[in-house]
Each structure stands twice: as C-alpha cells, then as structure tokens.
C-alpha positions as YAML, in Angstrom:
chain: A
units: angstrom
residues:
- id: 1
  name: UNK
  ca: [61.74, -57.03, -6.00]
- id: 2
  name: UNK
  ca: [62.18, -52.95, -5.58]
- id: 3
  name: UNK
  ca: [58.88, -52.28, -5.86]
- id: 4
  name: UNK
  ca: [57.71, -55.19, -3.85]
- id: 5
  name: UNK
  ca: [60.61, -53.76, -0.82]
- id: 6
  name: UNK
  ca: [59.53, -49.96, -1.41]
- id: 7
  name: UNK
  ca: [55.62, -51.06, -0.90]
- id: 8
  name: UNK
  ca: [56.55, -53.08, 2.48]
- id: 9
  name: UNK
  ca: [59.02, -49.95, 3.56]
- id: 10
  name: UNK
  ca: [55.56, -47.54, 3.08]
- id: 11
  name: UNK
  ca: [53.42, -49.97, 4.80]
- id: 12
  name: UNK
  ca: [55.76, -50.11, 7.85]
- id: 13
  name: UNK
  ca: [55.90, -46.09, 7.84]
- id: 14
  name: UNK
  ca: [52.72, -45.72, 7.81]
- id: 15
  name: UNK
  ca: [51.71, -48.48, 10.73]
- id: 16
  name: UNK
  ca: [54.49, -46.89, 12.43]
- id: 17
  name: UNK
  ca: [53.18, -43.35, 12.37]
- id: 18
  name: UNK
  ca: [49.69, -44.52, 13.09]
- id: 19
  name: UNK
  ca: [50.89, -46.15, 16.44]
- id: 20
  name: UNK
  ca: [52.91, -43.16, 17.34]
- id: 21
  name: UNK
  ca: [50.10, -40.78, 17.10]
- id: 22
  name: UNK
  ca: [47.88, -42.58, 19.44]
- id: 23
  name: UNK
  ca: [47.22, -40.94, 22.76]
- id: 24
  name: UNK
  ca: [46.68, -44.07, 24.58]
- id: 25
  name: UNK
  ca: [49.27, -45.21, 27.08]
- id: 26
  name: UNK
  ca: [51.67, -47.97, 26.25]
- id: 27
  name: UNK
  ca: [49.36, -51.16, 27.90]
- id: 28
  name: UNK
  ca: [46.21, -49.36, 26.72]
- id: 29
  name: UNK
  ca: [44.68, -51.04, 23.12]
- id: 30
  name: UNK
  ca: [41.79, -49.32, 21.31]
- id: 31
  name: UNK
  ca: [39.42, -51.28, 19.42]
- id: 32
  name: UNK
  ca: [37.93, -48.27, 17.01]
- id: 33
  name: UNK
  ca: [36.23, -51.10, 14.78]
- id: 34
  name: UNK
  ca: [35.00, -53.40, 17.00]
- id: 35
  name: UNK
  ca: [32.56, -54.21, 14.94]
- id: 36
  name: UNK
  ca: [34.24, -55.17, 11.86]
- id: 37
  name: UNK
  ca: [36.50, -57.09, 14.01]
- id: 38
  name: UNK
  ca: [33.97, -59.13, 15.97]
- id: 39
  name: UNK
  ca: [32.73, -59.92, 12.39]
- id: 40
  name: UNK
  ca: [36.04, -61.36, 11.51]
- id: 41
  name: UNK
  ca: [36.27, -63.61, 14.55]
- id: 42
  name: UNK
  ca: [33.19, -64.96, 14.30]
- id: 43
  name: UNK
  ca: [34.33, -65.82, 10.84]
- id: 44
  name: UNK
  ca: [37.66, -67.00, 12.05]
- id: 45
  name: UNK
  ca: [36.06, -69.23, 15.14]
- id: 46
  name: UNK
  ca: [33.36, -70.93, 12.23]
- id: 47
  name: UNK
  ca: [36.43, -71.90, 10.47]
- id: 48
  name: UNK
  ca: [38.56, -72.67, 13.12]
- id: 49
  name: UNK
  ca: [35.50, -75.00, 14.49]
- id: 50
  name: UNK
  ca: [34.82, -76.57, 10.96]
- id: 51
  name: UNK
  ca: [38.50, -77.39, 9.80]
- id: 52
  name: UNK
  ca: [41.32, -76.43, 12.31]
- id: 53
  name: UNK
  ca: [40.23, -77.30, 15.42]
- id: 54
  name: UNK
  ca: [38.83, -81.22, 14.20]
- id: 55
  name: UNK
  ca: [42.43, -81.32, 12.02]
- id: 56
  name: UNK
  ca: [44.56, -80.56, 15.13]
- id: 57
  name: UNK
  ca: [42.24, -82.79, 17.24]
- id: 58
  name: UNK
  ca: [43.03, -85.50, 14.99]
- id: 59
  name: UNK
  ca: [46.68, -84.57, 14.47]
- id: 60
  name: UNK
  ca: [46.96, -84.92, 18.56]
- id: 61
  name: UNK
  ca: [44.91, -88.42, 18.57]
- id: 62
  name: UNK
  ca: [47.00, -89.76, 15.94]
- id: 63
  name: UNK
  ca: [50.69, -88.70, 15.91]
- id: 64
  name: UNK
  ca: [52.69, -89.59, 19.25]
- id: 65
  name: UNK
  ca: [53.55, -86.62, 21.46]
- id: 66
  name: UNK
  ca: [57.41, -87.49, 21.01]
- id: 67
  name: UNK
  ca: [56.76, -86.64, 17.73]
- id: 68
  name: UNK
  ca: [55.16, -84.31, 17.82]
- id: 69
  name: UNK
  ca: [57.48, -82.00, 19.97]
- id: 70
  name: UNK
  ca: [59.92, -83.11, 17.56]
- id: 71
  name: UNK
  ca: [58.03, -81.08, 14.60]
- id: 72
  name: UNK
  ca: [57.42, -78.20, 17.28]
- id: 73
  name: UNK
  ca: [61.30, -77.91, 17.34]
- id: 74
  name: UNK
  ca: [61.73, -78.51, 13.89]
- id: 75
  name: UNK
  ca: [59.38, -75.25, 13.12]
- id: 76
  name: UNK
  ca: [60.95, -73.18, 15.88]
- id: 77
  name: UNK
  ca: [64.96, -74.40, 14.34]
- id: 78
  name: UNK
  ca: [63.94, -73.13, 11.22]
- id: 79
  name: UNK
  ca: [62.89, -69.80, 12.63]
- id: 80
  name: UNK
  ca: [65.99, -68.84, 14.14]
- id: 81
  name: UNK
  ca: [67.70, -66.61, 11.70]
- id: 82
  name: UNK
  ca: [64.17, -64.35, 12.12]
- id: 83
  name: UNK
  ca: [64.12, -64.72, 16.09]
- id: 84
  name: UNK
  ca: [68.53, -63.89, 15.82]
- id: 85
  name: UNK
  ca: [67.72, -60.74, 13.56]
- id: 86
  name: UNK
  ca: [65.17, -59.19, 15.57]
- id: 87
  name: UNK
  ca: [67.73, -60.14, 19.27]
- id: 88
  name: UNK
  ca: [69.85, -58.28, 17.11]
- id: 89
  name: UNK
  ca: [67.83, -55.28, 16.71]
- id: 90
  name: UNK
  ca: [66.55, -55.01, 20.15]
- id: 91
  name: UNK
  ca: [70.03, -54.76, 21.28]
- id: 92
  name: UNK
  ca: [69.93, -58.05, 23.45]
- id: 93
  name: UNK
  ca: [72.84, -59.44, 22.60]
- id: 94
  name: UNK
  ca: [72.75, -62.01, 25.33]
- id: 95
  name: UNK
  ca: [69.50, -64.05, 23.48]
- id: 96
  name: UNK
  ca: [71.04, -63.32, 20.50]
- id: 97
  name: UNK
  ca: [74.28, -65.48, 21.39]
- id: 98
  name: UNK
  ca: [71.66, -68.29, 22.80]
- id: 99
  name: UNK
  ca: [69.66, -68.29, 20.01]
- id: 100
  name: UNK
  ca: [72.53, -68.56, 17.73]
- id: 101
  name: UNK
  ca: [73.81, -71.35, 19.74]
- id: 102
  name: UNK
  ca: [70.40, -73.07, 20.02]
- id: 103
  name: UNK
  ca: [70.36, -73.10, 16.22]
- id: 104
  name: UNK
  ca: [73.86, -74.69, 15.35]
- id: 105
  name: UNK
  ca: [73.29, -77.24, 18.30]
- id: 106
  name: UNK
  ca: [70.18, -78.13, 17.47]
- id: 107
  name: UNK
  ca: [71.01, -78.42, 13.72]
- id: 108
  name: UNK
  ca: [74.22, -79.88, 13.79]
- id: 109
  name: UNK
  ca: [73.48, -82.54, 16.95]
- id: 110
  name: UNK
  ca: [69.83, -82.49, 17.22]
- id: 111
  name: UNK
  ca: [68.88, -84.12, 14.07]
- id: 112
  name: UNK
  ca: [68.03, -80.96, 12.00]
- id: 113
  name: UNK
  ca: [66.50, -79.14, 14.90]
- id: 114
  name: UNK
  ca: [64.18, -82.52, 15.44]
- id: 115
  name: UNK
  ca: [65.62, -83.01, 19.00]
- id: 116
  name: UNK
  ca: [66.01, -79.68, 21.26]
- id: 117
  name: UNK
  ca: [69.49, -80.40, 22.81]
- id: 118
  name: UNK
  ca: [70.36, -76.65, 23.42]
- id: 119
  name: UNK
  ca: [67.18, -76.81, 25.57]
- id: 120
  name: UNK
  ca: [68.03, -80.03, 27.41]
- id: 121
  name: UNK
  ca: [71.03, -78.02, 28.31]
- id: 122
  name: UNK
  ca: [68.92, -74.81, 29.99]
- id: 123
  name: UNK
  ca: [69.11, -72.75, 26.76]
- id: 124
  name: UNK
  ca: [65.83, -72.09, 26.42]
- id: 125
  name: UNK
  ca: [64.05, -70.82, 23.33]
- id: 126
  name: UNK
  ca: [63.32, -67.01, 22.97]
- id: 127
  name: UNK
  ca: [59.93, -65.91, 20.93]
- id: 128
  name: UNK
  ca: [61.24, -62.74, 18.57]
- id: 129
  name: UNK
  ca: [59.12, -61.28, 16.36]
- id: 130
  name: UNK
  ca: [59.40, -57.75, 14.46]
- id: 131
  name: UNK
  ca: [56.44, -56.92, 16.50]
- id: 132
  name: UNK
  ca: [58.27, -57.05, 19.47]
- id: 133
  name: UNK
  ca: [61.02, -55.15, 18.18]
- id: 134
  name: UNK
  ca: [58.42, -52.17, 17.14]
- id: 135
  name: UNK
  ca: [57.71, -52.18, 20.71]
- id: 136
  name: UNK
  ca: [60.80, -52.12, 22.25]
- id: 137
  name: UNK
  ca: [61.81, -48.96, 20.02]
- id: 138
  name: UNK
  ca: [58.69, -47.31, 21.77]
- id: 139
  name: UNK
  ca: [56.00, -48.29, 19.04]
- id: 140
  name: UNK
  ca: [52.42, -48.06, 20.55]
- id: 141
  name: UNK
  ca: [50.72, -51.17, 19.75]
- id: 142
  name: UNK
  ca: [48.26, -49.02, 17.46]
- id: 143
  name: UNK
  ca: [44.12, -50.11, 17.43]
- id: 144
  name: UNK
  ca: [43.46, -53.56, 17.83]
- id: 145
  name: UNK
  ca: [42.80, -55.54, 15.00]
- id: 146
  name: UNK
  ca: [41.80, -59.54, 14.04]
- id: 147
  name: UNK
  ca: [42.74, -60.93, 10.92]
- id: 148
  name: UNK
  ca: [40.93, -63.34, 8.74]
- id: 149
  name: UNK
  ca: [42.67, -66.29, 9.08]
- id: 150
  name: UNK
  ca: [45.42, -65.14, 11.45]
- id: 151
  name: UNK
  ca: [43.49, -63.71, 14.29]
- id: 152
  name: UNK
  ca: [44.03, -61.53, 17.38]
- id: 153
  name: UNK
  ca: [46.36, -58.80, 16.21]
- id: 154
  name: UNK
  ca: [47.25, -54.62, 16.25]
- id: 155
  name: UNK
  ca: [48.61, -52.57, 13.73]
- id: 156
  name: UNK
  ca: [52.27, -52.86, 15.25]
- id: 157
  name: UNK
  ca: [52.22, -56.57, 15.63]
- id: 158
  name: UNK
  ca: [50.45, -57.13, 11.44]
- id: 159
  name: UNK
  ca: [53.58, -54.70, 10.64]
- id: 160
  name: UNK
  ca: [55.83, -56.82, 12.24]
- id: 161
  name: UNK
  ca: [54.35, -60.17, 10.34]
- id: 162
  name: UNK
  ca: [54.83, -58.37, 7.22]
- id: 163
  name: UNK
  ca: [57.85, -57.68, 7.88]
- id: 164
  name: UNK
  ca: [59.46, -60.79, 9.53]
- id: 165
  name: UNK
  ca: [57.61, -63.07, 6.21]
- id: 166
  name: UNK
  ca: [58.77, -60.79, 3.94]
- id: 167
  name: UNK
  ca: [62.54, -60.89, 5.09]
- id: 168
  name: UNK
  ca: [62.60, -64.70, 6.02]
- id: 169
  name: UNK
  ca: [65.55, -66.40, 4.69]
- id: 170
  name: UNK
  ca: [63.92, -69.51, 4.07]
- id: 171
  name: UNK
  ca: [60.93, -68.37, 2.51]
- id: 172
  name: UNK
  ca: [63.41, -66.49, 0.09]
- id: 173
  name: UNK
  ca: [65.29, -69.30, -1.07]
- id: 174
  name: UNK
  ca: [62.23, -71.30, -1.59]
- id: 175
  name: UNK
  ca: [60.45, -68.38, -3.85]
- id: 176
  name: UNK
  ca: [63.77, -68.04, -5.58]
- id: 177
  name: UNK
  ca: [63.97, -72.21, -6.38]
- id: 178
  name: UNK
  ca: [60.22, -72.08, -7.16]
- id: 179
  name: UNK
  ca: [59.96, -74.32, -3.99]
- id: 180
  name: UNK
  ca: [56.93, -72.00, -2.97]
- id: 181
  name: UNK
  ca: [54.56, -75.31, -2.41]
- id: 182
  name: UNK
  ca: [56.75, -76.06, 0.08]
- id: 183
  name: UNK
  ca: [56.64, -73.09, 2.05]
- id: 184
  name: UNK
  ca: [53.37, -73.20, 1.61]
- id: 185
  name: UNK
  ca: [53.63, -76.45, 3.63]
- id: 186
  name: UNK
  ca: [55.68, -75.48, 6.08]
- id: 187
  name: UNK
  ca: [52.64, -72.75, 7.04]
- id: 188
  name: UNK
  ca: [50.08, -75.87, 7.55]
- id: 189
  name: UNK
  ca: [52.26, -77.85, 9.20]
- id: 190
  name: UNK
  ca: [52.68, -74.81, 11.92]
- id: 191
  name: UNK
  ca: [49.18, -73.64, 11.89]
- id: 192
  name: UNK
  ca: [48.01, -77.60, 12.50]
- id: 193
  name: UNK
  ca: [50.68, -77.32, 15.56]
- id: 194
  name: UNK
  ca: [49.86, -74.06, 16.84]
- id: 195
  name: UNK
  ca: [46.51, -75.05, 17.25]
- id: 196
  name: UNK
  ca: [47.29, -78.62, 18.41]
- id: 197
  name: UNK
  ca: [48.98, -76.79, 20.88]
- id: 198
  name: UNK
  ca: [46.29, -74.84, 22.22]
- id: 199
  name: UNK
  ca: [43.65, -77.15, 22.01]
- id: 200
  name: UNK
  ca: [43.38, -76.96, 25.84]
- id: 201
  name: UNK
  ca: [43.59, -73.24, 26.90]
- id: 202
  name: UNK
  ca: [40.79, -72.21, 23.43]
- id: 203
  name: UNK
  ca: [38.87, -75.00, 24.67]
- id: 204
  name: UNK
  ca: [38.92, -73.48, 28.63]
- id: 205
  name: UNK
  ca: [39.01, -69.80, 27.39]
- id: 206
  name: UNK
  ca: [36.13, -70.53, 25.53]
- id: 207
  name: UNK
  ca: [34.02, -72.45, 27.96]
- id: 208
  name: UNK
  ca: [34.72, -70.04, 30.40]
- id: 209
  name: UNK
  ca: [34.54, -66.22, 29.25]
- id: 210
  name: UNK
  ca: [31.17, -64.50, 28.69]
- id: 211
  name: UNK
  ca: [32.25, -62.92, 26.12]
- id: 212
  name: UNK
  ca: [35.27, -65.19, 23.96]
- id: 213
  name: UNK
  ca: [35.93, -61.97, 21.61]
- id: 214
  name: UNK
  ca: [37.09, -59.62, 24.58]
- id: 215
  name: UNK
  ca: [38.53, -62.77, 26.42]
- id: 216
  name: UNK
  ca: [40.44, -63.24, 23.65]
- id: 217
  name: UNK
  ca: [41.90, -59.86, 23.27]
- id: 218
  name: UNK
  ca: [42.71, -59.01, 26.59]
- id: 219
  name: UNK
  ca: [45.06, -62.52, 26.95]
- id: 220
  name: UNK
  ca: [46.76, -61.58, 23.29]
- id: 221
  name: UNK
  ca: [47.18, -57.85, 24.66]
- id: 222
  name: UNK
  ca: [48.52, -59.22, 28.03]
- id: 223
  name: UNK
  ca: [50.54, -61.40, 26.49]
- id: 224
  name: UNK
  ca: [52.40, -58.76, 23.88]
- id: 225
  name: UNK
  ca: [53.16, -56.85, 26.53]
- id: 226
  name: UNK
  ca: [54.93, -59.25, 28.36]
- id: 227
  name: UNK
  ca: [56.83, -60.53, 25.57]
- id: 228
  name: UNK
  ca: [57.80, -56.68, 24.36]
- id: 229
  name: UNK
  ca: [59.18, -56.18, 28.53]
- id: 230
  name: UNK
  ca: [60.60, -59.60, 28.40]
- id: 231
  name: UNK
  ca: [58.55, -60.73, 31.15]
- id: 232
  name: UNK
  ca: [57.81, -63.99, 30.20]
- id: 233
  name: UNK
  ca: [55.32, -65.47, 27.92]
- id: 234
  name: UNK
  ca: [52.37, -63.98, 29.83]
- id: 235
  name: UNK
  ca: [49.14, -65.58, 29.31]
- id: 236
  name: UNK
  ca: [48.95, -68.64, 27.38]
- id: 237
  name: UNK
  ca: [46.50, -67.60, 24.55]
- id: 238
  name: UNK
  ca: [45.67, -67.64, 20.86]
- id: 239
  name: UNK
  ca: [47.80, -67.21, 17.78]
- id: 240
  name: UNK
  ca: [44.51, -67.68, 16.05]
- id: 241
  name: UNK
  ca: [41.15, -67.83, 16.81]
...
C-alpha cells in the first residue's frame, strides 16, 4: 500500500510540474501529439461504435427512463464522499454542506440515493473532481491528451482520475473485502449510463463537425473550464469518445 501511495504521490508531482511549466495561458490547451492522440480516438470511436454506443442504445430502448434516472442518482449518491473531499479542498464550503446534505437525504429518505429528494428540494448536485481542484489551485491544464478507453482528457484532469480512484472510499472497502468484481461493475454500469446519456449530443456533435476529433476537444476544454470557474456545466460533451 506504501509503495502503491508513494508511486501515485510521484505521478501527481510530476503532472503537476509539467502543467506549471507550460507557457500557455490558463484557457489555452496544446495538443503536442496530435497524432498519437487522433490515433487513440479513432480507436476509441471504433469501439465506442461496435460495443458502447449499440449497448447504451439498447439500455435506453429497454429500461424505463424512471429507472433509469434512478441508477443515474444511485451512481452520483455513491460518489459523494469524492465530490465532499475535493468541496473541501477547494475551500467551498457552501457545496460542501449541500453535498453532504444531498448524500444523507438521499441515502437515508431517497431509497439508497435511488430517488434524488435533496434535488426535488433545489439542492442541486455539484460535479467535483480532483481535476477541478488542480485547477482551482492554479494548475494549467497541461497538453491535451485522449485516453484509450476513457477519452478526451489533459495531463491535470488524468492526474486528477488517478487520484480521485485511487482515494475512493468505496472502491477501498471493496478491494479490501475482495469485492473487486463488484467495483468492477459499478464502472459498467456508469460507463453504459454515461453514454446512454449522451447518446444525443455524440450523435449531433458527430453529424455535425467537420472534423469530430477537434469538435470534440474544444467542447471537453470548454467545458473544464467552466466547471474549474464554477460557471456551470458548459458545453454538454463527451466523457468518452
């Protein structure tokens, strides 16, 4: 476990003096291996056409939409003590209190987090990630990057899913009760709805950009930056490819 904590420690360092010692202004994103990357999207988009996309096609024509927004706020429930921490470290104490309340409402009155009542209230749910809290601190986003699998990405926000899987409660208590399978399942289950989710705005992003790979990075750059400023949510766009 030391060694495993002292190699995630050096990798955040490191992304974290990489992104400082970019010249580029804060909204400004290089793309120094554009190639490489364009490679790994057109991977990502051939696998996202072949499984994901027909899986969360089906997974809309067969489960009702009651349903599922009821896994939706199942998923986002059991991310709360990662969105809480990283309130917490931005210093915004005021999400921090509604996310904290969002999570004991939701658990203890909404079925398990099946039935947002915090939200049917007006507290509304906050996306946190350590990526965000890299940029709040000042972090430069760092070159733009796409991962296989995972998609659109920088070198800020990959530290920051490092970071916020390696330190997730959940995921903790499952690898310690050798319930990995299950976390393992709880990763599907949110891929199948983040794409179910943006079936619609891929499907219009796609149909309508020349190019999909720039498309694609300018909404996930827009939409960083408005999450890192708290402006909103920004442009609807990809988690994945």
């Amino acid at each position: 476990m030391t060694c495993d904590f002292k190699k995630i420690m050096a990798f955040v360092v490191t992304a974290a003096l990489l992104s400082a010692c970019s010249t580029a202004r804060q909204g400004d994103v290089a793309d120094p291996i554009e190639g490489l990357n364009r490679g790994i999207f057109k991977f990502n988009d051939a696998v996202d056409t072949a499984v994901l996309k027909p899986v969360a096609e089906g997974y809309r024509a067969g489960v009702p939409k009651p349903a599922r927004v009821g896994v939706r706020n199942v998923l986002r429930n059991l991310k709360s003590p990662t969105v809480v921490a990283n309130d917490v470290l931005q210093g915004n104490l005021t999400h921090a209190g509604n996310d904290v309340t969002r999570f004991f409402a939701n658990t203890l009155f909404g079925l398990g987090g099946l039935i947002d009542v915090a939200g049917s209230e007006g507290v509304k749910y906050n996306e946190e990630d350590f990526g965000q809290t890299l940029g709040t601190w000042g972090v430069h986003s760092g070159p733009y990057l796409v991962l296989p699998f995972f998609g659109p990405s920088t070198v800020r926000d990959t530290t920051g899913l490092v970071v916020d899987a390696y330190t997730d409660p959940l995921r903790l208590w499952m690898s310690n009760t050798d319930r990995n399978a299950v976390n393992y399942g709880r990763f599907a289950v949110a891929a199948v709805d983040k794409r179910e989710e943006l079936l619609d705005v891929l499907a219009d992003l796609k149909k309508n950009s020349i190019d999909y790979y720039a498309a694609t990075k300018s909404a996930y750059i827009q939409k960083r930056a408005a999450l890192v400023s708290n402006n909103g949510e920004g442009a609807d766009l990809p988690d994945m490819p």
